[in-house]
Short mmCIF file of N, CA and C in Angstrom, two decimals:
data_model
loop_
_atom_site.label_atom_id
_atom_site.label_comp_id
_atom_site.label_asym_id
_atom_site.label_seq_id
_atom_site.Cartn_x
_atom_site.Cartn_y
_atom_site.Cartn_z
N MET Z 3 -9.48 -2.73 9.13
CA MET Z 3 -8.78 -3.50 8.11
C MET Z 3 -8.17 -2.63 7.03
N LYS Z 4 -8.26 -1.34 7.20
CA LYS Z 4 -7.66 -0.43 6.23
C LYS Z 4 -6.27 -0.05 6.72
N LEU Z 5 -5.38 0.13 5.77
CA LEU Z 5 -4.01 0.54 6.07
C LEU Z 5 -3.78 1.93 5.49
N LYS Z 6 -2.86 2.65 6.09
CA LYS Z 6 -2.45 3.93 5.54
C LYS Z 6 -1.19 3.74 4.71
N GLN Z 7 -1.24 4.28 3.52
CA GLN Z 7 -0.12 4.17 2.57
C GLN Z 7 0.35 5.58 2.22
N ILE Z 8 1.65 5.74 2.13
CA ILE Z 8 2.26 7.01 1.73
C ILE Z 8 2.46 6.99 0.21
N SER Z 9 2.07 8.06 -0.45
CA SER Z 9 2.30 8.22 -1.89
C SER Z 9 3.03 9.54 -2.12
N ILE Z 10 4.11 9.47 -2.90
CA ILE Z 10 4.84 10.69 -3.24
C ILE Z 10 5.22 10.66 -4.72
N ALA Z 11 5.26 11.84 -5.29
CA ALA Z 11 5.75 11.98 -6.66
C ALA Z 11 7.26 12.21 -6.56
N ILE Z 12 8.02 11.42 -7.28
CA ILE Z 12 9.47 11.64 -7.29
C ILE Z 12 9.95 11.75 -8.73
N GLU Z 13 10.99 12.55 -8.90
CA GLU Z 13 11.59 12.72 -10.22
C GLU Z 13 12.23 11.41 -10.65
N ASN Z 14 12.13 11.16 -11.93
CA ASN Z 14 12.76 9.98 -12.49
C ASN Z 14 14.21 10.33 -12.85
N ASP Z 15 14.98 10.57 -11.78
CA ASP Z 15 16.39 10.94 -11.92
C ASP Z 15 17.23 9.96 -11.11
N PRO Z 16 18.48 9.75 -11.54
CA PRO Z 16 19.36 8.86 -10.77
C PRO Z 16 19.49 9.34 -9.32
N GLY Z 17 19.30 8.43 -8.40
CA GLY Z 17 19.52 8.73 -7.00
C GLY Z 17 18.31 9.17 -6.21
N ARG Z 18 17.18 9.49 -6.86
CA ARG Z 18 16.02 9.96 -6.09
C ARG Z 18 15.42 8.85 -5.23
N LEU Z 19 15.26 7.67 -5.76
CA LEU Z 19 14.75 6.56 -4.96
C LEU Z 19 15.73 6.24 -3.84
N TYR Z 20 17.01 6.27 -4.15
CA TYR Z 20 18.04 6.07 -3.13
C TYR Z 20 17.91 7.11 -2.02
N GLU Z 21 17.73 8.38 -2.39
CA GLU Z 21 17.63 9.45 -1.41
C GLU Z 21 16.48 9.21 -0.43
N VAL Z 22 15.33 8.83 -0.96
CA VAL Z 22 14.17 8.57 -0.11
C VAL Z 22 14.42 7.37 0.79
N THR Z 23 14.86 6.27 0.21
CA THR Z 23 15.02 5.04 1.00
C THR Z 23 16.16 5.18 2.01
N LYS Z 24 17.20 5.91 1.67
CA LYS Z 24 18.30 6.12 2.62
C LYS Z 24 17.83 6.96 3.80
N ALA Z 25 17.10 8.04 3.53
CA ALA Z 25 16.60 8.90 4.61
C ALA Z 25 15.68 8.12 5.55
N LEU Z 26 14.81 7.31 4.99
CA LEU Z 26 13.91 6.51 5.82
C LEU Z 26 14.67 5.45 6.60
N GLY Z 27 15.61 4.79 5.94
CA GLY Z 27 16.43 3.78 6.62
C GLY Z 27 17.26 4.37 7.74
N ASP Z 28 17.86 5.53 7.49
CA ASP Z 28 18.66 6.20 8.52
C ASP Z 28 17.81 6.57 9.74
N ALA Z 29 16.51 6.81 9.52
CA ALA Z 29 15.60 7.17 10.61
C ALA Z 29 14.99 5.94 11.29
N GLY Z 30 15.38 4.75 10.82
CA GLY Z 30 14.86 3.53 11.43
C GLY Z 30 13.47 3.14 10.94
N ILE Z 31 13.06 3.70 9.82
CA ILE Z 31 11.75 3.38 9.24
C ILE Z 31 11.91 2.14 8.36
N ASN Z 32 11.09 1.14 8.63
CA ASN Z 32 11.14 -0.08 7.86
C ASN Z 32 10.11 -0.02 6.73
N LEU Z 33 10.52 -0.40 5.52
CA LEU Z 33 9.61 -0.46 4.38
C LEU Z 33 8.92 -1.82 4.40
N ARG Z 34 7.61 -1.82 4.46
CA ARG Z 34 6.83 -3.06 4.50
C ARG Z 34 6.43 -3.52 3.10
N ALA Z 35 6.18 -2.56 2.21
CA ALA Z 35 5.86 -2.85 0.81
C ALA Z 35 6.06 -1.57 0.04
N LEU Z 36 6.36 -1.69 -1.25
CA LEU Z 36 6.48 -0.50 -2.08
C LEU Z 36 6.25 -0.84 -3.53
N THR Z 37 5.88 0.19 -4.25
CA THR Z 37 5.80 0.11 -5.70
C THR Z 37 6.18 1.47 -6.25
N LEU Z 38 6.84 1.49 -7.38
CA LEU Z 38 7.20 2.73 -8.06
C LEU Z 38 6.73 2.59 -9.50
N VAL Z 39 5.90 3.54 -9.94
CA VAL Z 39 5.32 3.48 -11.27
C VAL Z 39 5.63 4.77 -12.00
N GLU Z 40 6.13 4.64 -13.22
CA GLU Z 40 6.40 5.81 -14.05
C GLU Z 40 5.07 6.42 -14.49
N THR Z 41 4.99 7.74 -14.40
CA THR Z 41 3.75 8.42 -14.80
C THR Z 41 3.95 9.30 -16.03
N GLY Z 42 5.16 9.35 -16.54
CA GLY Z 42 5.45 10.21 -17.68
C GLY Z 42 5.90 11.57 -17.21
N GLY Z 43 6.45 12.35 -18.11
CA GLY Z 43 6.89 13.69 -17.77
C GLY Z 43 8.04 13.73 -16.79
N GLY Z 44 8.79 12.64 -16.69
CA GLY Z 44 9.96 12.62 -15.83
C GLY Z 44 9.67 12.36 -14.36
N PHE Z 45 8.44 11.91 -14.04
CA PHE Z 45 8.08 11.63 -12.65
C PHE Z 45 7.52 10.23 -12.52
N GLY Z 46 7.54 9.76 -11.29
CA GLY Z 46 6.90 8.51 -10.94
C GLY Z 46 6.16 8.68 -9.63
N VAL Z 47 5.30 7.72 -9.33
CA VAL Z 47 4.61 7.70 -8.05
C VAL Z 47 5.17 6.55 -7.23
N LEU Z 48 5.72 6.90 -6.08
CA LEU Z 48 6.25 5.93 -5.14
C LEU Z 48 5.21 5.73 -4.06
N ARG Z 49 4.75 4.48 -3.91
CA ARG Z 49 3.77 4.15 -2.89
C ARG Z 49 4.43 3.23 -1.88
N LEU Z 50 4.28 3.57 -0.60
CA LEU Z 50 4.98 2.86 0.46
C LEU Z 50 4.05 2.47 1.60
N LEU Z 51 4.21 1.27 2.10
CA LEU Z 51 3.69 0.89 3.41
C LEU Z 51 4.92 0.91 4.31
N VAL Z 52 4.86 1.70 5.36
CA VAL Z 52 6.03 1.91 6.22
C VAL Z 52 5.68 1.62 7.68
N SER Z 53 6.72 1.43 8.47
CA SER Z 53 6.52 1.10 9.88
C SER Z 53 6.03 2.27 10.72
N ASP Z 54 6.21 3.50 10.26
CA ASP Z 54 5.78 4.67 11.03
C ASP Z 54 5.33 5.77 10.07
N ILE Z 55 4.02 5.93 9.96
CA ILE Z 55 3.44 6.89 9.01
C ILE Z 55 3.85 8.33 9.33
N GLY Z 56 3.68 8.76 10.57
CA GLY Z 56 3.94 10.14 10.95
C GLY Z 56 5.38 10.55 10.75
N ARG Z 57 6.31 9.73 11.19
CA ARG Z 57 7.73 10.06 11.02
C ARG Z 57 8.10 10.08 9.55
N THR Z 58 7.54 9.17 8.78
CA THR Z 58 7.82 9.14 7.34
C THR Z 58 7.37 10.43 6.68
N ARG Z 59 6.18 10.90 7.01
CA ARG Z 59 5.70 12.15 6.42
C ARG Z 59 6.60 13.32 6.80
N ARG Z 60 7.04 13.36 8.04
CA ARG Z 60 7.91 14.45 8.50
C ARG Z 60 9.25 14.42 7.74
N ILE Z 61 9.82 13.25 7.58
CA ILE Z 61 11.09 13.11 6.86
C ILE Z 61 10.93 13.54 5.41
N LEU Z 62 9.85 13.12 4.78
CA LEU Z 62 9.62 13.48 3.38
C LEU Z 62 9.42 14.99 3.22
N MET Z 63 8.75 15.61 4.18
CA MET Z 63 8.58 17.07 4.12
C MET Z 63 9.93 17.77 4.24
N GLU Z 64 10.82 17.24 5.10
CA GLU Z 64 12.16 17.80 5.22
C GLU Z 64 12.93 17.69 3.91
N LEU Z 65 12.63 16.64 3.14
CA LEU Z 65 13.26 16.46 1.83
C LEU Z 65 12.53 17.25 0.74
N LYS Z 66 11.52 18.03 1.15
CA LYS Z 66 10.69 18.80 0.22
C LYS Z 66 9.97 17.88 -0.78
N MET Z 67 9.48 16.78 -0.23
CA MET Z 67 8.70 15.81 -1.00
C MET Z 67 7.36 15.60 -0.31
N PRO Z 68 6.39 16.45 -0.62
CA PRO Z 68 5.09 16.30 0.04
C PRO Z 68 4.49 14.92 -0.21
N ALA Z 69 3.97 14.34 0.84
CA ALA Z 69 3.41 13.00 0.76
C ALA Z 69 1.91 13.04 1.01
N ARG Z 70 1.21 12.20 0.31
CA ARG Z 70 -0.21 12.01 0.54
C ARG Z 70 -0.41 10.68 1.25
N VAL Z 71 -1.42 10.62 2.07
CA VAL Z 71 -1.77 9.38 2.74
C VAL Z 71 -3.09 8.89 2.14
N HIS Z 72 -3.08 7.65 1.69
CA HIS Z 72 -4.29 7.03 1.15
C HIS Z 72 -4.60 5.77 1.94
N GLU Z 73 -5.86 5.46 2.04
CA GLU Z 73 -6.25 4.20 2.66
C GLU Z 73 -6.23 3.11 1.60
N VAL Z 74 -5.65 1.97 1.98
CA VAL Z 74 -5.60 0.80 1.11
C VAL Z 74 -6.01 -0.41 1.93
N VAL Z 75 -6.21 -1.51 1.23
CA VAL Z 75 -6.58 -2.77 1.86
C VAL Z 75 -5.57 -3.82 1.43
N ALA Z 76 -5.13 -4.63 2.39
CA ALA Z 76 -4.23 -5.75 2.09
C ALA Z 76 -5.02 -7.04 2.25
N ALA Z 77 -5.10 -7.81 1.19
CA ALA Z 77 -5.82 -9.08 1.20
C ALA Z 77 -4.82 -10.20 0.95
N GLU Z 78 -4.91 -11.24 1.75
CA GLU Z 78 -4.04 -12.40 1.57
C GLU Z 78 -4.83 -13.51 0.90
N ILE Z 79 -4.28 -14.01 -0.21
CA ILE Z 79 -4.94 -15.08 -0.96
C ILE Z 79 -3.92 -16.17 -1.27
N GLU Z 80 -4.44 -17.35 -1.58
CA GLU Z 80 -3.55 -18.43 -1.98
C GLU Z 80 -2.82 -18.05 -3.26
N ASP Z 81 -1.58 -18.46 -3.34
CA ASP Z 81 -0.77 -18.20 -4.53
C ASP Z 81 -1.03 -19.32 -5.53
N LYS Z 82 -2.24 -19.30 -6.10
CA LYS Z 82 -2.68 -20.32 -7.06
C LYS Z 82 -3.42 -19.64 -8.19
N PRO Z 83 -3.39 -20.23 -9.37
CA PRO Z 83 -4.12 -19.66 -10.50
C PRO Z 83 -5.60 -19.49 -10.18
N GLY Z 84 -6.14 -18.35 -10.56
CA GLY Z 84 -7.56 -18.08 -10.42
C GLY Z 84 -7.98 -17.41 -9.12
N GLN Z 85 -7.08 -17.33 -8.15
CA GLN Z 85 -7.47 -16.77 -6.85
C GLN Z 85 -7.75 -15.27 -6.91
N LEU Z 86 -7.00 -14.54 -7.70
CA LEU Z 86 -7.26 -13.11 -7.82
C LEU Z 86 -8.62 -12.87 -8.46
N ALA Z 87 -8.93 -13.61 -9.50
CA ALA Z 87 -10.24 -13.48 -10.14
C ALA Z 87 -11.36 -13.82 -9.16
N ARG Z 88 -11.16 -14.83 -8.32
CA ARG Z 88 -12.15 -15.20 -7.30
C ARG Z 88 -12.38 -14.03 -6.34
N LEU Z 89 -11.30 -13.35 -5.94
CA LEU Z 89 -11.41 -12.20 -5.05
C LEU Z 89 -12.14 -11.05 -5.74
N LEU Z 90 -11.83 -10.82 -7.01
CA LEU Z 90 -12.37 -9.68 -7.74
C LEU Z 90 -13.82 -9.83 -8.17
N GLN Z 91 -14.29 -11.06 -8.35
CA GLN Z 91 -15.64 -11.28 -8.88
C GLN Z 91 -16.73 -10.57 -8.08
N PRO Z 92 -16.82 -10.74 -6.76
CA PRO Z 92 -17.91 -10.05 -6.04
C PRO Z 92 -17.75 -8.52 -6.05
N LEU Z 93 -16.53 -8.04 -6.13
CA LEU Z 93 -16.31 -6.60 -6.23
C LEU Z 93 -16.84 -6.08 -7.56
N HIS Z 94 -16.52 -6.82 -8.61
CA HIS Z 94 -17.00 -6.48 -9.96
C HIS Z 94 -18.53 -6.46 -9.98
N GLU Z 95 -19.13 -7.50 -9.40
CA GLU Z 95 -20.60 -7.59 -9.39
C GLU Z 95 -21.23 -6.44 -8.63
N ALA Z 96 -20.53 -5.91 -7.62
CA ALA Z 96 -21.05 -4.80 -6.81
C ALA Z 96 -20.66 -3.43 -7.38
N GLY Z 97 -19.91 -3.41 -8.47
CA GLY Z 97 -19.53 -2.15 -9.09
C GLY Z 97 -18.41 -1.41 -8.37
N VAL Z 98 -17.61 -2.14 -7.60
CA VAL Z 98 -16.46 -1.52 -6.91
C VAL Z 98 -15.26 -1.60 -7.84
N ASN Z 99 -14.64 -0.46 -8.11
CA ASN Z 99 -13.51 -0.40 -9.03
C ASN Z 99 -12.19 -0.50 -8.27
N VAL Z 100 -11.24 -1.22 -8.86
CA VAL Z 100 -9.87 -1.25 -8.36
C VAL Z 100 -9.14 -0.09 -9.03
N ILE Z 101 -8.70 0.86 -8.21
CA ILE Z 101 -7.97 2.01 -8.76
C ILE Z 101 -6.54 1.60 -9.09
N TYR Z 102 -5.89 0.87 -8.17
CA TYR Z 102 -4.60 0.25 -8.45
C TYR Z 102 -4.37 -0.87 -7.46
N THR Z 103 -3.40 -1.70 -7.79
CA THR Z 103 -3.03 -2.81 -6.93
C THR Z 103 -1.55 -3.13 -7.14
N TYR Z 104 -0.94 -3.70 -6.13
CA TYR Z 104 0.39 -4.27 -6.24
C TYR Z 104 0.46 -5.45 -5.29
N ALA Z 105 1.45 -6.28 -5.45
CA ALA Z 105 1.44 -7.54 -4.71
C ALA Z 105 2.85 -8.00 -4.36
N PHE Z 106 2.89 -8.92 -3.39
CA PHE Z 106 4.12 -9.61 -3.06
C PHE Z 106 3.74 -10.96 -2.46
N VAL Z 107 4.71 -11.85 -2.36
CA VAL Z 107 4.48 -13.16 -1.74
C VAL Z 107 4.94 -13.08 -0.30
N ARG Z 108 4.08 -13.50 0.60
CA ARG Z 108 4.40 -13.55 2.03
C ARG Z 108 5.13 -14.85 2.29
N ILE Z 109 6.43 -14.76 2.49
CA ILE Z 109 7.28 -15.94 2.62
C ILE Z 109 6.81 -16.86 3.74
N SER Z 110 6.37 -16.29 4.86
CA SER Z 110 5.98 -17.11 6.01
C SER Z 110 4.80 -18.02 5.72
N THR Z 111 3.92 -17.62 4.79
CA THR Z 111 2.75 -18.43 4.48
C THR Z 111 2.76 -18.99 3.06
N GLY Z 112 3.57 -18.40 2.20
CA GLY Z 112 3.56 -18.79 0.80
C GLY Z 112 2.36 -18.24 0.04
N ASN Z 113 1.60 -17.38 0.68
CA ASN Z 113 0.44 -16.78 0.04
C ASN Z 113 0.80 -15.44 -0.60
N ALA Z 114 -0.06 -15.02 -1.51
CA ALA Z 114 0.10 -13.71 -2.13
C ALA Z 114 -0.60 -12.68 -1.26
N VAL Z 115 0.01 -11.52 -1.14
CA VAL Z 115 -0.62 -10.38 -0.48
C VAL Z 115 -0.85 -9.32 -1.54
N MET Z 116 -2.11 -8.97 -1.71
CA MET Z 116 -2.51 -7.97 -2.69
C MET Z 116 -2.85 -6.68 -1.95
N ILE Z 117 -2.23 -5.59 -2.35
CA ILE Z 117 -2.54 -4.28 -1.79
C ILE Z 117 -3.44 -3.57 -2.81
N PHE Z 118 -4.61 -3.10 -2.36
CA PHE Z 118 -5.59 -2.48 -3.24
C PHE Z 118 -5.97 -1.09 -2.77
N ARG Z 119 -6.20 -0.22 -3.74
CA ARG Z 119 -6.94 1.02 -3.49
C ARG Z 119 -8.21 0.89 -4.31
N PHE Z 120 -9.34 1.06 -3.65
CA PHE Z 120 -10.65 0.87 -4.27
C PHE Z 120 -11.39 2.19 -4.42
N SER Z 121 -12.35 2.22 -5.33
CA SER Z 121 -13.21 3.39 -5.50
C SER Z 121 -14.10 3.60 -4.28
N ASP Z 122 -14.47 2.54 -3.60
CA ASP Z 122 -15.28 2.61 -2.37
C ASP Z 122 -14.69 1.62 -1.38
N ILE Z 123 -13.77 2.09 -0.54
CA ILE Z 123 -13.00 1.19 0.32
C ILE Z 123 -13.87 0.51 1.37
N ASP Z 124 -14.84 1.22 1.94
CA ASP Z 124 -15.69 0.61 2.96
C ASP Z 124 -16.55 -0.51 2.37
N LYS Z 125 -17.10 -0.27 1.21
CA LYS Z 125 -17.90 -1.29 0.53
C LYS Z 125 -17.03 -2.48 0.17
N ALA Z 126 -15.82 -2.22 -0.31
CA ALA Z 126 -14.90 -3.31 -0.68
C ALA Z 126 -14.55 -4.17 0.53
N VAL Z 127 -14.25 -3.54 1.66
CA VAL Z 127 -13.92 -4.30 2.87
C VAL Z 127 -15.08 -5.19 3.27
N GLU Z 128 -16.29 -4.64 3.25
CA GLU Z 128 -17.47 -5.42 3.63
C GLU Z 128 -17.65 -6.61 2.70
N ILE Z 129 -17.50 -6.39 1.40
CA ILE Z 129 -17.67 -7.48 0.42
C ILE Z 129 -16.59 -8.54 0.59
N LEU Z 130 -15.35 -8.12 0.75
CA LEU Z 130 -14.26 -9.08 0.90
C LEU Z 130 -14.45 -9.91 2.17
N GLN Z 131 -14.80 -9.27 3.28
CA GLN Z 131 -15.01 -10.02 4.52
C GLN Z 131 -16.19 -10.97 4.38
N ARG Z 132 -17.25 -10.53 3.77
CA ARG Z 132 -18.43 -11.38 3.57
C ARG Z 132 -18.09 -12.61 2.72
N ASN Z 133 -17.10 -12.48 1.84
CA ASN Z 133 -16.71 -13.58 0.96
C ASN Z 133 -15.52 -14.37 1.50
N GLY Z 134 -15.18 -14.16 2.77
CA GLY Z 134 -14.16 -14.98 3.41
C GLY Z 134 -12.73 -14.67 3.03
N ILE Z 135 -12.48 -13.48 2.49
CA ILE Z 135 -11.11 -13.09 2.12
C ILE Z 135 -10.41 -12.59 3.38
N LYS Z 136 -9.20 -13.07 3.62
CA LYS Z 136 -8.43 -12.65 4.80
C LYS Z 136 -7.83 -11.28 4.53
N LEU Z 137 -8.21 -10.31 5.37
CA LEU Z 137 -7.65 -8.97 5.28
C LEU Z 137 -6.63 -8.78 6.39
N LEU Z 138 -5.52 -8.14 6.05
CA LEU Z 138 -4.43 -7.93 7.00
C LEU Z 138 -4.51 -6.52 7.57
N ASP Z 139 -4.24 -6.40 8.86
CA ASP Z 139 -4.32 -5.10 9.52
C ASP Z 139 -2.93 -4.51 9.74
N ALA Z 140 -2.90 -3.30 10.28
CA ALA Z 140 -1.64 -2.59 10.51
C ALA Z 140 -0.72 -3.37 11.44
N GLU Z 141 -1.30 -4.03 12.44
CA GLU Z 141 -0.48 -4.81 13.38
C GLU Z 141 0.25 -5.94 12.67
N THR Z 142 -0.40 -6.59 11.73
CA THR Z 142 0.23 -7.68 10.96
C THR Z 142 1.47 -7.18 10.23
N PHE Z 143 1.40 -5.95 9.73
CA PHE Z 143 2.51 -5.36 8.99
C PHE Z 143 3.52 -4.66 9.90
N GLY Z 144 3.21 -4.54 11.18
CA GLY Z 144 4.09 -3.81 12.08
C GLY Z 144 4.09 -2.33 11.75
N ILE Z 145 2.92 -1.79 11.43
CA ILE Z 145 2.79 -0.39 11.04
C ILE Z 145 2.25 0.40 12.22
N LEU Z 146 2.96 1.44 12.61
CA LEU Z 146 2.45 2.39 13.58
C LEU Z 146 1.49 3.28 12.82
N ASP Z 147 0.21 3.13 13.11
CA ASP Z 147 -0.86 3.70 12.28
C ASP Z 147 -1.37 5.03 12.81
N THR Z 148 -0.44 5.90 13.24
CA THR Z 148 -0.83 7.23 13.69
C THR Z 148 -0.02 8.26 12.92
N GLU Z 149 -0.60 9.42 12.77
CA GLU Z 149 0.12 10.51 12.10
C GLU Z 149 0.47 11.57 13.12
N GLU Z 150 1.64 12.15 12.97
CA GLU Z 150 2.08 13.23 13.86
C GLU Z 150 1.48 14.54 13.43
#
């Protein structure tokens, strides 16, 4: 139930996000989810769920943009008030920290999909599954989950 996510530091300059997304698009890599967060000092962190992890890393290296791969968890919850707090409560009680999260609405279901990086991913997965939270796998996202 863990997904591999690509993280890269990119300069906060005109055209850098375009350069990355164009190179990936030209290579036939589909973006499944992304977030870009400013970190200060003229850089941001671009986090991507992509259709092909290995090819994406190779393309980014060719662009001289070293990428890190992190494990994340995608949880699908109802798009209703209080559902995120319901998901977080047992994690909080177990002392599992959310390092970061981002979200989108899954049009096909109308539910929210929350992408999480946790301080203890294995413990988080076990707690979420025990509490009936639907976790999405790489196949659901159409992610080729191998690295070259």
